[in-house]
PDB file of C-alpha atoms in Angstrom:
ATOM      1  CA  UNK A  42     -11.409 -59.035 -11.392  1.00 54.00           C
ATOM      2  CA  UNK A  43     -11.359 -58.524  -7.640  1.00 58.00           C
ATOM      3  CA  UNK A  44      -8.408 -56.619  -7.681  1.00 57.00           C
ATOM      4  CA  UNK A  45      -9.778 -54.008 -10.071  1.00 47.00           C
ATOM      5  CA  UNK A  46     -12.970 -53.986  -8.010  1.00 50.00           C
ATOM      6  CA  UNK A  47     -10.945 -52.926  -4.925  1.00 45.00           C
ATOM      7  CA  UNK A  48      -8.988 -50.409  -6.914  1.00 46.00           C
ATOM      8  CA  UNK A  49     -12.190 -49.005  -8.198  1.00 44.00           C
ATOM      9  CA  UNK A  50     -13.670 -48.757  -4.680  1.00 43.00           C
ATOM     10  CA  UNK A  51     -10.542 -47.301  -3.477  1.00 46.00           C
ATOM     11  CA  UNK A  52     -10.498 -44.414  -6.063  1.00 51.00           C
ATOM     12  CA  UNK A  53     -14.244 -43.760  -5.294  1.00 48.00           C
ATOM     13  CA  UNK A  54     -13.479 -43.358  -1.653  1.00 45.00           C
ATOM     14  CA  UNK A  55     -10.286 -41.070  -2.408  1.00 46.00           C
ATOM     15  CA  UNK A  56     -12.764 -39.011  -4.693  1.00 47.00           C
ATOM     16  CA  UNK A  57     -15.410 -38.864  -1.847  1.00 43.00           C
ATOM     17  CA  UNK A  58     -12.729 -37.979   0.650  1.00 42.00           C
ATOM     18  CA  UNK A  59     -11.217 -35.078  -1.618  1.00 46.00           C
ATOM     19  CA  UNK A  60     -14.718 -33.853  -2.194  1.00 42.00           C
ATOM     20  CA  UNK A  61     -15.492 -33.758   1.531  1.00 45.00           C
ATOM     21  CA  UNK A  62     -12.033 -32.017   2.390  1.00 54.00           C
ATOM     22  CA  UNK A  63     -12.656 -29.467  -0.189  1.00 74.00           C
ATOM     23  CA  UNK A  64     -16.343 -28.918   1.131  1.00 72.00           C
ATOM     24  CA  UNK A  65     -15.125 -28.499   4.640  1.00 80.00           C
ATOM     25  CA  UNK A  66     -12.277 -26.166   3.654  1.00 79.00           C
ATOM     26  CA  UNK A  67     -14.664 -23.846   1.628  1.00 81.00           C
ATOM     27  CA  UNK A  68     -17.126 -23.829   4.497  1.00 85.00           C
ATOM     28  CA  UNK A  69     -14.450 -22.748   6.981  1.00 85.00           C
ATOM     29  CA  UNK A  70     -13.407 -20.045   4.521  1.00 83.00           C
ATOM     30  CA  UNK A  71     -17.047 -18.911   4.150  1.00 86.00           C
ATOM     31  CA  UNK A  72     -17.345 -19.064   8.110  1.00 88.00           C
ATOM     32  CA  UNK A  73     -14.210 -17.008   8.700  1.00 85.00           C
ATOM     33  CA  UNK A  74     -15.082 -14.357   6.002  1.00 85.00           C
ATOM     34  CA  UNK A  75     -18.661 -13.975   7.393  1.00 88.00           C
ATOM     35  CA  UNK A  76     -17.011 -13.720  11.124  1.00 90.00           C
ATOM     36  CA  UNK A  77     -14.370 -11.033   9.843  1.00 88.00           C
ATOM     37  CA  UNK A  78     -17.343  -9.168   8.323  1.00 88.00           C
ATOM     38  CA  UNK A  79     -19.174  -9.209  11.358  1.00 89.00           C
ATOM     39  CA  UNK A  80     -16.451  -8.154  13.831  1.00 90.00           C
ATOM     40  CA  UNK A  81     -15.413  -5.378  11.266  1.00 90.00           C
ATOM     41  CA  UNK A  82     -18.367  -3.400  12.257  1.00 90.00           C
ATOM     42  CA  UNK A  83     -17.402  -3.073  15.988  1.00 90.00           C
ATOM     43  CA  UNK A  84     -13.552  -3.192  15.644  1.00 91.00           C
ATOM     44  CA  UNK A  85     -11.628   0.113  15.405  1.00 91.00           C
ATOM     45  CA  UNK A  86      -8.495   0.022  13.578  1.00 90.00           C
ATOM     46  CA  UNK A  87      -6.652   1.286  16.676  1.00 90.00           C
ATOM     47  CA  UNK A  88      -7.315  -2.145  18.086  1.00 89.00           C
ATOM     48  CA  UNK A  89      -5.651  -4.020  15.441  1.00 87.00           C
ATOM     49  CA  UNK A  90      -2.043  -5.123  16.423  1.00 82.00           C
ATOM     50  CA  UNK A  91      -1.171  -7.207  13.379  1.00 80.00           C
ATOM     51  CA  UNK A  92       2.053  -6.315  11.640  1.00 81.00           C
ATOM     52  CA  UNK A  93       0.903  -6.105   8.230  1.00 77.00           C
ATOM     53  CA  UNK A  94       4.251  -7.111   6.674  1.00 75.00           C
ATOM     54  CA  UNK A  95       3.865 -10.447   8.611  1.00 72.00           C
ATOM     55  CA  UNK A  96       0.965 -11.288   6.480  1.00 68.00           C
ATOM     56  CA  UNK A  97       2.992 -12.998   3.801  1.00 63.00           C
ATOM     57  CA  UNK A  98       6.097 -15.224   4.300  1.00 61.00           C
ATOM     58  CA  UNK A  99       8.195 -13.534   1.550  1.00 65.00           C
ATOM     59  CA  UNK A 100       8.142  -9.766   2.441  1.00 70.00           C
ATOM     60  CA  UNK A 101       7.726  -7.290  -0.378  1.00 79.00           C
ATOM     61  CA  UNK A 102       9.978  -4.427  -0.379  1.00 87.00           C
ATOM     62  CA  UNK A 103       8.517  -0.950  -0.129  1.00 91.00           C
ATOM     63  CA  UNK A 104       9.705   0.833  -3.330  1.00 94.00           C
ATOM     64  CA  UNK A 105      11.160   4.426  -2.450  1.00 97.00           C
ATOM     65  CA  UNK A 106      11.685   6.894  -5.190  1.00 97.00           C
ATOM     66  CA  UNK A 107      14.047   9.829  -4.485  1.00 97.00           C
ATOM     67  CA  UNK A 108      14.190  12.962  -6.619  1.00 96.00           C
ATOM     68  CA  UNK A 109      17.387  14.936  -5.522  1.00 95.00           C
ATOM     69  CA  UNK A 110      19.869  17.152  -7.551  1.00 93.00           C
ATOM     70  CA  UNK A 111      22.527  16.627  -4.805  1.00 91.00           C
ATOM     71  CA  UNK A 112      24.006  13.093  -3.790  1.00 89.00           C
ATOM     72  CA  UNK A 113      21.433  11.691  -1.429  1.00 92.00           C
ATOM     73  CA  UNK A 114      23.405  10.542   1.450  1.00 92.00           C
ATOM     74  CA  UNK A 115      21.125   7.959   3.060  1.00 92.00           C
ATOM     75  CA  UNK A 116      20.384   5.442   0.500  1.00 94.00           C
ATOM     76  CA  UNK A 117      22.331   2.511   2.084  1.00 93.00           C
ATOM     77  CA  UNK A 118      20.592   3.557   5.501  1.00 93.00           C
ATOM     78  CA  UNK A 119      17.052   3.114   3.640  1.00 94.00           C
ATOM     79  CA  UNK A 120      18.146  -0.263   2.057  1.00 93.00           C
ATOM     80  CA  UNK A 121      18.935  -1.492   5.452  1.00 91.00           C
ATOM     81  CA  UNK A 122      15.223  -0.876   6.273  1.00 89.00           C
ATOM     82  CA  UNK A 123      14.318  -3.460   3.453  1.00 85.00           C
ATOM     83  CA  UNK A 124      13.191  -1.072   0.968  1.00 93.00           C
ATOM     84  CA  UNK A 125      14.466  -0.781  -2.633  1.00 95.00           C
ATOM     85  CA  UNK A 126      15.552   2.723  -3.582  1.00 97.00           C
ATOM     86  CA  UNK A 127      15.291   4.428  -6.862  1.00 97.00           C
ATOM     87  CA  UNK A 128      17.325   7.461  -7.327  1.00 96.00           C
ATOM     88  CA  UNK A 129      16.893  10.314  -9.692  1.00 95.00           C
ATOM     89  CA  UNK A 130      18.705  13.566 -10.137  1.00 94.00           C
ATOM     90  CA  UNK A 131      15.690  15.341 -11.561  1.00 94.00           C
ATOM     91  CA  UNK A 132      11.993  14.794 -11.940  1.00 94.00           C
ATOM     92  CA  UNK A 133      12.335  14.985 -15.737  1.00 90.00           C
ATOM     93  CA  UNK A 134      14.494  12.883 -17.991  1.00 89.00           C
ATOM     94  CA  UNK A 135      17.437  14.515 -19.670  1.00 84.00           C
ATOM     95  CA  UNK A 136      16.596  15.772 -23.237  1.00 75.00           C
ATOM     96  CA  UNK A 137      18.996  15.770 -26.127  1.00 72.00           C
ATOM     97  CA  UNK A 138      17.340  18.181 -28.549  1.00 68.00           C
ATOM     98  CA  UNK A 139      16.425  21.704 -28.025  1.00 68.00           C
ATOM     99  CA  UNK A 140      12.615  21.644 -28.465  1.00 70.00           C
ATOM    100  CA  UNK A 141      12.307  17.890 -27.232  1.00 69.00           C
ATOM    101  CA  UNK A 142       9.272  17.625 -24.811  1.00 81.00           C
ATOM    102  CA  UNK A 143      10.059  17.040 -21.156  1.00 84.00           C
ATOM    103  CA  UNK A 144       8.988  13.853 -19.898  1.00 89.00           C
ATOM    104  CA  UNK A 145       8.793  12.930 -16.205  1.00 92.00           C
ATOM    105  CA  UNK A 146       9.997   9.585 -14.666  1.00 93.00           C
ATOM    106  CA  UNK A 147       7.138   7.254 -13.793  1.00 94.00           C
ATOM    107  CA  UNK A 148       6.331   6.828 -10.220  1.00 94.00           C
ATOM    108  CA  UNK A 149       3.874   4.104 -10.933  1.00 89.00           C
ATOM    109  CA  UNK A 150       5.652   1.481  -8.849  1.00 91.00           C
ATOM    110  CA  UNK A 151       6.556   3.648  -6.044  1.00 93.00           C
ATOM    111  CA  UNK A 152       5.157   3.313  -2.309  1.00 93.00           C
ATOM    112  CA  UNK A 153       7.028   6.298  -1.103  1.00 96.00           C
ATOM    113  CA  UNK A 154       8.441   9.439  -2.897  1.00 97.00           C
ATOM    114  CA  UNK A 155      11.288  11.834  -1.293  1.00 97.00           C
ATOM    115  CA  UNK A 156      11.504  14.935  -3.305  1.00 95.00           C
ATOM    116  CA  UNK A 157      13.959  17.734  -2.729  1.00 93.00           C
ATOM    117  CA  UNK A 158      11.993  21.134  -2.965  1.00 90.00           C
ATOM    118  CA  UNK A 159      15.079  22.972  -4.342  1.00 89.00           C
ATOM    119  CA  UNK A 160      16.746  22.397  -7.644  1.00 88.00           C
ATOM    120  CA  UNK A 161      14.392  19.647  -8.736  1.00 92.00           C
ATOM    121  CA  UNK A 162      11.591  20.086 -11.156  1.00 88.00           C
ATOM    122  CA  UNK A 163      12.932  23.652 -12.313  1.00 88.00           C
ATOM    123  CA  UNK A 164      12.454  22.857 -16.070  1.00 87.00           C
ATOM    124  CA  UNK A 165       8.688  22.107 -15.896  1.00 88.00           C
ATOM    125  CA  UNK A 166       7.624  24.049 -12.675  1.00 87.00           C
ATOM    126  CA  UNK A 167       9.762  26.844 -12.494  1.00 85.00           C
ATOM    127  CA  UNK A 168       9.839  28.652  -9.047  1.00 83.00           C
ATOM    128  CA  UNK A 169       7.647  26.000  -7.506  1.00 87.00           C
ATOM    129  CA  UNK A 170      10.389  23.377  -8.126  1.00 88.00           C
ATOM    130  CA  UNK A 171       9.959  20.223  -5.915  1.00 88.00           C
ATOM    131  CA  UNK A 172       6.813  21.452  -4.509  1.00 90.00           C
ATOM    132  CA  UNK A 173       5.293  21.554  -8.100  1.00 91.00           C
ATOM    133  CA  UNK A 174       6.609  17.902  -8.488  1.00 93.00           C
ATOM    134  CA  UNK A 175       4.984  16.854  -5.275  1.00 93.00           C
ATOM    135  CA  UNK A 176       1.655  18.426  -6.187  1.00 92.00           C
ATOM    136  CA  UNK A 177       1.591  16.762  -9.668  1.00 92.00           C
ATOM    137  CA  UNK A 178       2.432  13.312  -8.346  1.00 93.00           C
ATOM    138  CA  UNK A 179      -0.266  13.731  -5.711  1.00 90.00           C
ATOM    139  CA  UNK A 180      -2.795  14.908  -8.509  1.00 87.00           C
ATOM    140  CA  UNK A 181      -2.022  11.813 -10.511  1.00 87.00           C
ATOM    141  CA  UNK A 182      -1.208   9.249  -7.618  1.00 85.00           C
ATOM    142  CA  UNK A 183      -3.430  10.265  -4.749  1.00 83.00           C
ATOM    143  CA  UNK A 184      -2.488   7.179  -2.606  1.00 86.00           C
ATOM    144  CA  UNK A 185       1.387   7.559  -2.745  1.00 91.00           C
ATOM    145  CA  UNK A 186       3.196   8.521   0.515  1.00 95.00           C
ATOM    146  CA  UNK A 187       4.997  11.972  -0.202  1.00 96.00           C
ATOM    147  CA  UNK A 188       7.842  13.415   1.644  1.00 96.00           C
ATOM    148  CA  UNK A 189       9.277  16.807   1.102  1.00 94.00           C
ATOM    149  CA  UNK A 190      13.167  16.928   1.561  1.00 93.00           C
ATOM    150  CA  UNK A 191      14.418  20.281   2.288  1.00 88.00           C
ATOM    151  CA  UNK A 192      17.083  22.381   4.141  1.00 83.00           C
ATOM    152  CA  UNK A 193      14.285  25.086   4.992  1.00 79.00           C
ATOM    153  CA  UNK A 194      11.176  23.226   6.152  1.00 77.00           C
ATOM    154  CA  UNK A 195       9.243  26.465   7.163  1.00 73.00           C
ATOM    155  CA  UNK A 196       9.338  27.399   3.452  1.00 73.00           C
ATOM    156  CA  UNK A 197       7.155  24.701   2.424  1.00 75.00           C
ATOM    157  CA  UNK A 198       4.115  25.894   4.471  1.00 69.00           C
ATOM    158  CA  UNK A 199       4.085  29.491   2.834  1.00 64.00           C
ATOM    159  CA  UNK A 200       4.591  28.211  -0.826  1.00 64.00           C
ATOM    160  CA  UNK A 201       2.584  25.033  -1.364  1.00 61.00           C
ATOM    161  CA  UNK A 202      -0.603  25.703  -3.362  1.00 63.00           C
ATOM    162  CA  UNK A 203      -2.444  22.667  -2.329  1.00 65.00           C
ATOM    163  CA  UNK A 204      -2.906  21.875   1.346  1.00 61.00           C
ATOM    164  CA  UNK A 205      -2.457  18.273   2.630  1.00 75.00           C
ATOM    165  CA  UNK A 206      -0.685  17.208  -0.600  1.00 83.00           C
ATOM    166  CA  UNK A 207       2.410  16.442   1.544  1.00 91.00           C
ATOM    167  CA  UNK A 208       2.436  13.630   4.087  1.00 93.00           C
ATOM    168  CA  UNK A 209       5.592  14.398   5.869  1.00 93.00           C
ATOM    169  CA  UNK A 210       8.592  16.886   5.823  1.00 92.00           C
ATOM    170  CA  UNK A 211      12.262  15.683   6.064  1.00 94.00           C
ATOM    171  CA  UNK A 212      14.921  18.170   6.966  1.00 92.00           C
ATOM    172  CA  UNK A 213      18.099  17.816   4.770  1.00 91.00           C
ATOM    173  CA  UNK A 214      19.983  18.903   8.128  1.00 91.00           C
ATOM    174  CA  UNK A 215      19.061  15.786  10.228  1.00 93.00           C
ATOM    175  CA  UNK A 216      21.857  13.400  11.112  1.00 93.00           C
ATOM    176  CA  UNK A 217      21.679   9.626  10.315  1.00 93.00           C
ATOM    177  CA  UNK A 218      19.727   8.809  13.643  1.00 94.00           C
ATOM    178  CA  UNK A 219      17.066  11.536  13.132  1.00 95.00           C
ATOM    179  CA  UNK A 220      16.422  10.481   9.452  1.00 95.00           C
ATOM    180  CA  UNK A 221      16.010   6.981  10.284  1.00 95.00           C
ATOM    181  CA  UNK A 222      13.756   7.632  13.404  1.00 95.00           C
ATOM    182  CA  UNK A 223      11.359   9.727  11.240  1.00 96.00           C
ATOM    183  CA  UNK A 224      11.594   6.937   8.241  1.00 96.00           C
ATOM    184  CA  UNK A 225      10.449   4.419  10.814  1.00 95.00           C
ATOM    185  CA  UNK A 226       7.397   6.479  11.372  1.00 95.00           C
ATOM    186  CA  UNK A 227       6.677   6.470   7.873  1.00 95.00           C
ATOM    187  CA  UNK A 228       6.995   2.633   7.688  1.00 93.00           C
ATOM    188  CA  UNK A 229       4.543   2.305  10.507  1.00 91.00           C
ATOM    189  CA  UNK A 230       1.898   3.830   7.881  1.00 91.00           C
ATOM    190  CA  UNK A 231       2.478   0.395   5.724  1.00 89.00           C
ATOM    191  CA  UNK A 232       2.876  -2.050   8.594  1.00 87.00           C
ATOM    192  CA  UNK A 233       0.575  -1.134  11.324  1.00 88.00           C
ATOM    193  CA  UNK A 234      -3.245  -0.922  10.747  1.00 88.00           C
ATOM    194  CA  UNK A 235      -3.614   1.889  13.011  1.00 90.00           C
ATOM    195  CA  UNK A 236      -1.249   4.276  11.073  1.00 92.00           C
ATOM    196  CA  UNK A 237      -2.299   2.619   7.835  1.00 91.00           C
ATOM    197  CA  UNK A 238      -5.981   3.637   8.381  1.00 92.00           C
ATOM    198  CA  UNK A 239      -4.864   7.098   9.534  1.00 92.00           C
ATOM    199  CA  UNK A 240      -3.120   7.557   6.069  1.00 92.00           C
ATOM    200  CA  UNK A 241      -6.165   6.089   4.294  1.00 89.00           C
ATOM    201  CA  UNK A 242      -8.650   8.444   5.899  1.00 91.00           C
ATOM    202  CA  UNK A 243      -6.216  11.332   5.121  1.00 90.00           C
ATOM    203  CA  UNK A 244      -6.186  10.448   1.327  1.00 87.00           C
ATOM    204  CA  UNK A 245      -9.831   9.787   1.358  1.00 88.00           C
ATOM    205  CA  UNK A 246     -10.530  13.431   2.827  1.00 87.00           C
ATOM    206  CA  UNK A 247      -8.182  14.935   0.458  1.00 85.00           C
ATOM    207  CA  UNK A 248     -10.100  13.374  -2.367  1.00 83.00           C
ATOM    208  CA  UNK A 249     -13.457  15.012  -0.994  1.00 84.00           C
ATOM    209  CA  UNK A 250     -14.898  11.541   0.325  1.00 87.00           C
ATOM    210  CA  UNK A 251     -17.777  12.124   2.863  1.00 90.00           C
ATOM    211  CA  UNK A 252     -17.699  10.888   6.533  1.00 93.00           C
ATOM    212  CA  UNK A 253     -20.265   8.156   5.686  1.00 91.00           C
ATOM    213  CA  UNK A 254     -18.087   6.880   2.655  1.00 89.00           C
ATOM    214  CA  UNK A 255     -14.983   7.043   4.785  1.00 91.00           C
ATOM    215  CA  UNK A 256     -16.889   4.992   7.496  1.00 92.00           C
ATOM    216  CA  UNK A 257     -17.839   2.344   4.852  1.00 89.00           C
ATOM    217  CA  UNK A 258     -14.023   2.029   3.618  1.00 89.00           C
ATOM    218  CA  UNK A 259     -12.987   1.882   7.342  1.00 91.00           C
ATOM    219  CA  UNK A 260     -15.159  -1.280   7.822  1.00 90.00           C
ATOM    220  CA  UNK A 261     -13.782  -2.834   4.539  1.00 87.00           C
ATOM    221  CA  UNK A 262     -10.238  -2.197   5.763  1.00 87.00           C
ATOM    222  CA  UNK A 263     -10.677  -3.728   8.952  1.00 90.00           C
ATOM    223  CA  UNK A 264     -12.536  -6.716   7.365  1.00 88.00           C
ATOM    224  CA  UNK A 265      -9.645  -7.503   5.212  1.00 86.00           C
ATOM    225  CA  UNK A 266      -7.103  -7.199   7.942  1.00 86.00           C
ATOM    226  CA  UNK A 267      -9.327  -9.658  10.135  1.00 88.00           C
ATOM    227  CA  UNK A 268      -9.746 -11.873   7.186  1.00 86.00           C
ATOM    228  CA  UNK A 269      -5.999 -12.298   6.467  1.00 83.00           C
ATOM    229  CA  UNK A 270      -5.390 -12.861  10.228  1.00 83.00           C
ATOM    230  CA  UNK A 271      -7.965 -15.710  10.297  1.00 84.00           C
ATOM    231  CA  UNK A 272      -6.847 -17.362   7.011  1.00 82.00           C
ATOM    232  CA  UNK A 273      -3.162 -17.531   8.295  1.00 78.00           C
ATOM    233  CA  UNK A 274      -3.772 -18.266  11.926  1.00 79.00           C
ATOM    234  CA  UNK A 275      -6.863 -20.405  11.879  1.00 82.00           C
ATOM    235  CA  UNK A 276      -6.498 -22.295   8.719  1.00 82.00           C
ATOM    236  CA  UNK A 277      -2.677 -22.097   8.256  1.00 80.00           C
ATOM    237  CA  UNK A 278      -2.929 -20.789   4.750  1.00 79.00           C
ATOM    238  CA  UNK A 279       0.131 -19.758   3.050  1.00 75.00           C
ATOM    239  CA  UNK A 280       0.561 -16.225   1.519  1.00 71.00           C
ATOM    240  CA  UNK A 281      -0.131 -16.937  -1.883  1.00 72.00           C
ATOM    241  CA  UNK A 282      -3.692 -18.707  -0.968  1.00 78.00           C
ATOM    242  CA  UNK A 283      -4.375 -15.805   1.262  1.00 77.00           C
ATOM    243  CA  UNK A 284      -3.607 -13.233  -1.417  1.00 72.00           C
ATOM    244  CA  UNK A 285      -5.621 -15.248  -4.044  1.00 75.00           C
ATOM    245  CA  UNK A 286      -8.761 -15.268  -1.602  1.00 78.00           C
ATOM    246  CA  UNK A 287      -8.582 -11.806  -0.403  1.00 74.00           C
ATOM    247  CA  UNK A 288      -8.066 -10.520  -4.245  1.00 70.00           C
ATOM    248  CA  UNK A 289     -10.937 -12.665  -5.399  1.00 71.00           C
ATOM    249  CA  UNK A 290     -13.410 -10.629  -3.307  1.00 66.00           C
ATOM    250  CA  UNK A 291     -12.147  -7.260  -4.571  1.00 60.00           C
ATOM    251  CA  UNK A 292     -14.707  -6.981  -7.415  1.00 59.00           C
ATOM    252  CA  UNK A 293     -17.495  -7.356  -5.296  1.00 67.00           C
ATOM    253  CA  UNK A 294     -15.920  -4.525  -2.857  1.00 67.00           C
ATOM    254  CA  UNK A 295     -15.836  -2.247  -5.689  1.00 61.00           C
ATOM    255  CA  UNK A 296     -19.391  -3.050  -6.587  1.00 67.00           C
ATOM    256  CA  UNK A 297     -20.464  -2.285  -2.911  1.00 73.00           C
ATOM    257  CA  UNK A 298     -18.616   0.772  -2.770  1.00 78.00           C
ATOM    258  CA  UNK A 299     -18.929   2.479  -6.261  1.00 78.00           C
ATOM    259  CA  UNK A 300     -17.606   5.642  -5.251  1.00 80.00           C
ATOM    260  CA  UNK A 301     -14.006   3.895  -4.838  1.00 77.00           C
ATOM    261  CA  UNK A 302     -13.997   3.264  -8.643  1.00 75.00           C
ATOM    262  CA  UNK A 303     -14.892   6.869  -9.126  1.00 77.00           C
ATOM    263  CA  UNK A 304     -11.817   7.755  -7.462  1.00 74.00           C
ATOM    264  CA  UNK A 305      -9.876   5.434  -9.800  1.00 68.00           C
ATOM    265  CA  UNK A 306      -9.354   2.527  -7.722  1.00 69.00           C
ATOM    266  CA  UNK A 307      -9.039  -1.205  -9.458  1.00 66.00           C
ATOM    267  CA  UNK A 308      -9.505  -4.361  -7.547  1.00 60.00           C
ATOM    268  CA  UNK A 309      -5.829  -4.926  -7.321  1.00 60.00           C
ATOM    269  CA  UNK A 310      -5.323  -1.283  -6.296  1.00 65.00           C
ATOM    270  CA  UNK A 311      -8.017  -1.663  -3.507  1.00 68.00           C
ATOM    271  CA  UNK A 312      -5.966  -4.392  -1.868  1.00 68.00           C
ATOM    272  CA  UNK A 313      -2.518  -2.572  -2.347  1.00 71.00           C
ATOM    273  CA  UNK A 314      -4.268   0.390  -0.808  1.00 75.00           C
ATOM    274  CA  UNK A 315      -5.337  -1.357   2.311  1.00 77.00           C
ATOM    275  CA  UNK A 316      -2.330  -3.707   2.524  1.00 74.00           C
ATOM    276  CA  UNK A 317       0.488  -3.137   0.438  1.00 73.00           C
ATOM    277  CA  UNK A 318       2.475  -6.071   1.478  1.00 65.00           C
ATOM    278  CA  UNK A 319      -0.233  -8.289  -0.265  1.00 64.00           C
ATOM    279  CA  UNK A 320       0.851  -7.009  -3.557  1.00 62.00           C
ATOM    280  CA  UNK A 321       3.146  -9.457  -5.373  1.00 56.00           C
ATOM    281  CA  UNK A 322       6.799  -9.504  -3.881  1.00 49.00           C
TER     282      UNK A 322
END
């Protein structure tokens, strides 16, 4: 009987130890969450130096969708930047019947879209061609990074109907070094908080958010970056645990900023909007 009593007491002690460990862990998470929230009020995105892609152990590849009626020459160069390239000769799928309705390719999984402005989208947008494609994508996907690809960059300014619908213009005449140098600047908008916030601000302004609303989003953005840092640096949490804890607060974030849901943001979209690399790899 004595041995059973010892086993029972040991199991009770183990249960108490697990309880204390869990309680201590939750207390630390609560403390660092509140600290991140407090510090976010006085921290500007420009002061955040974290590489957002390093917040997870398994890097998620950025998804680049390319629409170009000519053979795109820099696919291998892009893939060397740890991105996944999806290439299409046109924005709409080929039709097999005369009266078949045009259907465009989905860009729902894209992070970046590169679209030639000549020879793409003519069946749907006629003279507007690729600019019509980019304007439609921007209208349906306000938070994608859109790049116009052309041999005549000056033409874009005179022809586009919607200002600020394009994030960057790439010249078809660039050599490989120029192309990659400019693409590195695009990647900064996903890796570096300073540039990520500049992109978020631009997109919110495009959607008509007020300065007060933008300021509220800025605080939430900084808070999430700081929280990710603390969970990994202070508590040594792995990427999956960090992701789950950050996601778990997303519903309350949307409730505290209801105008974000009015813009069509769901909880998972909010974190992807803030820190794309926290989405599943």
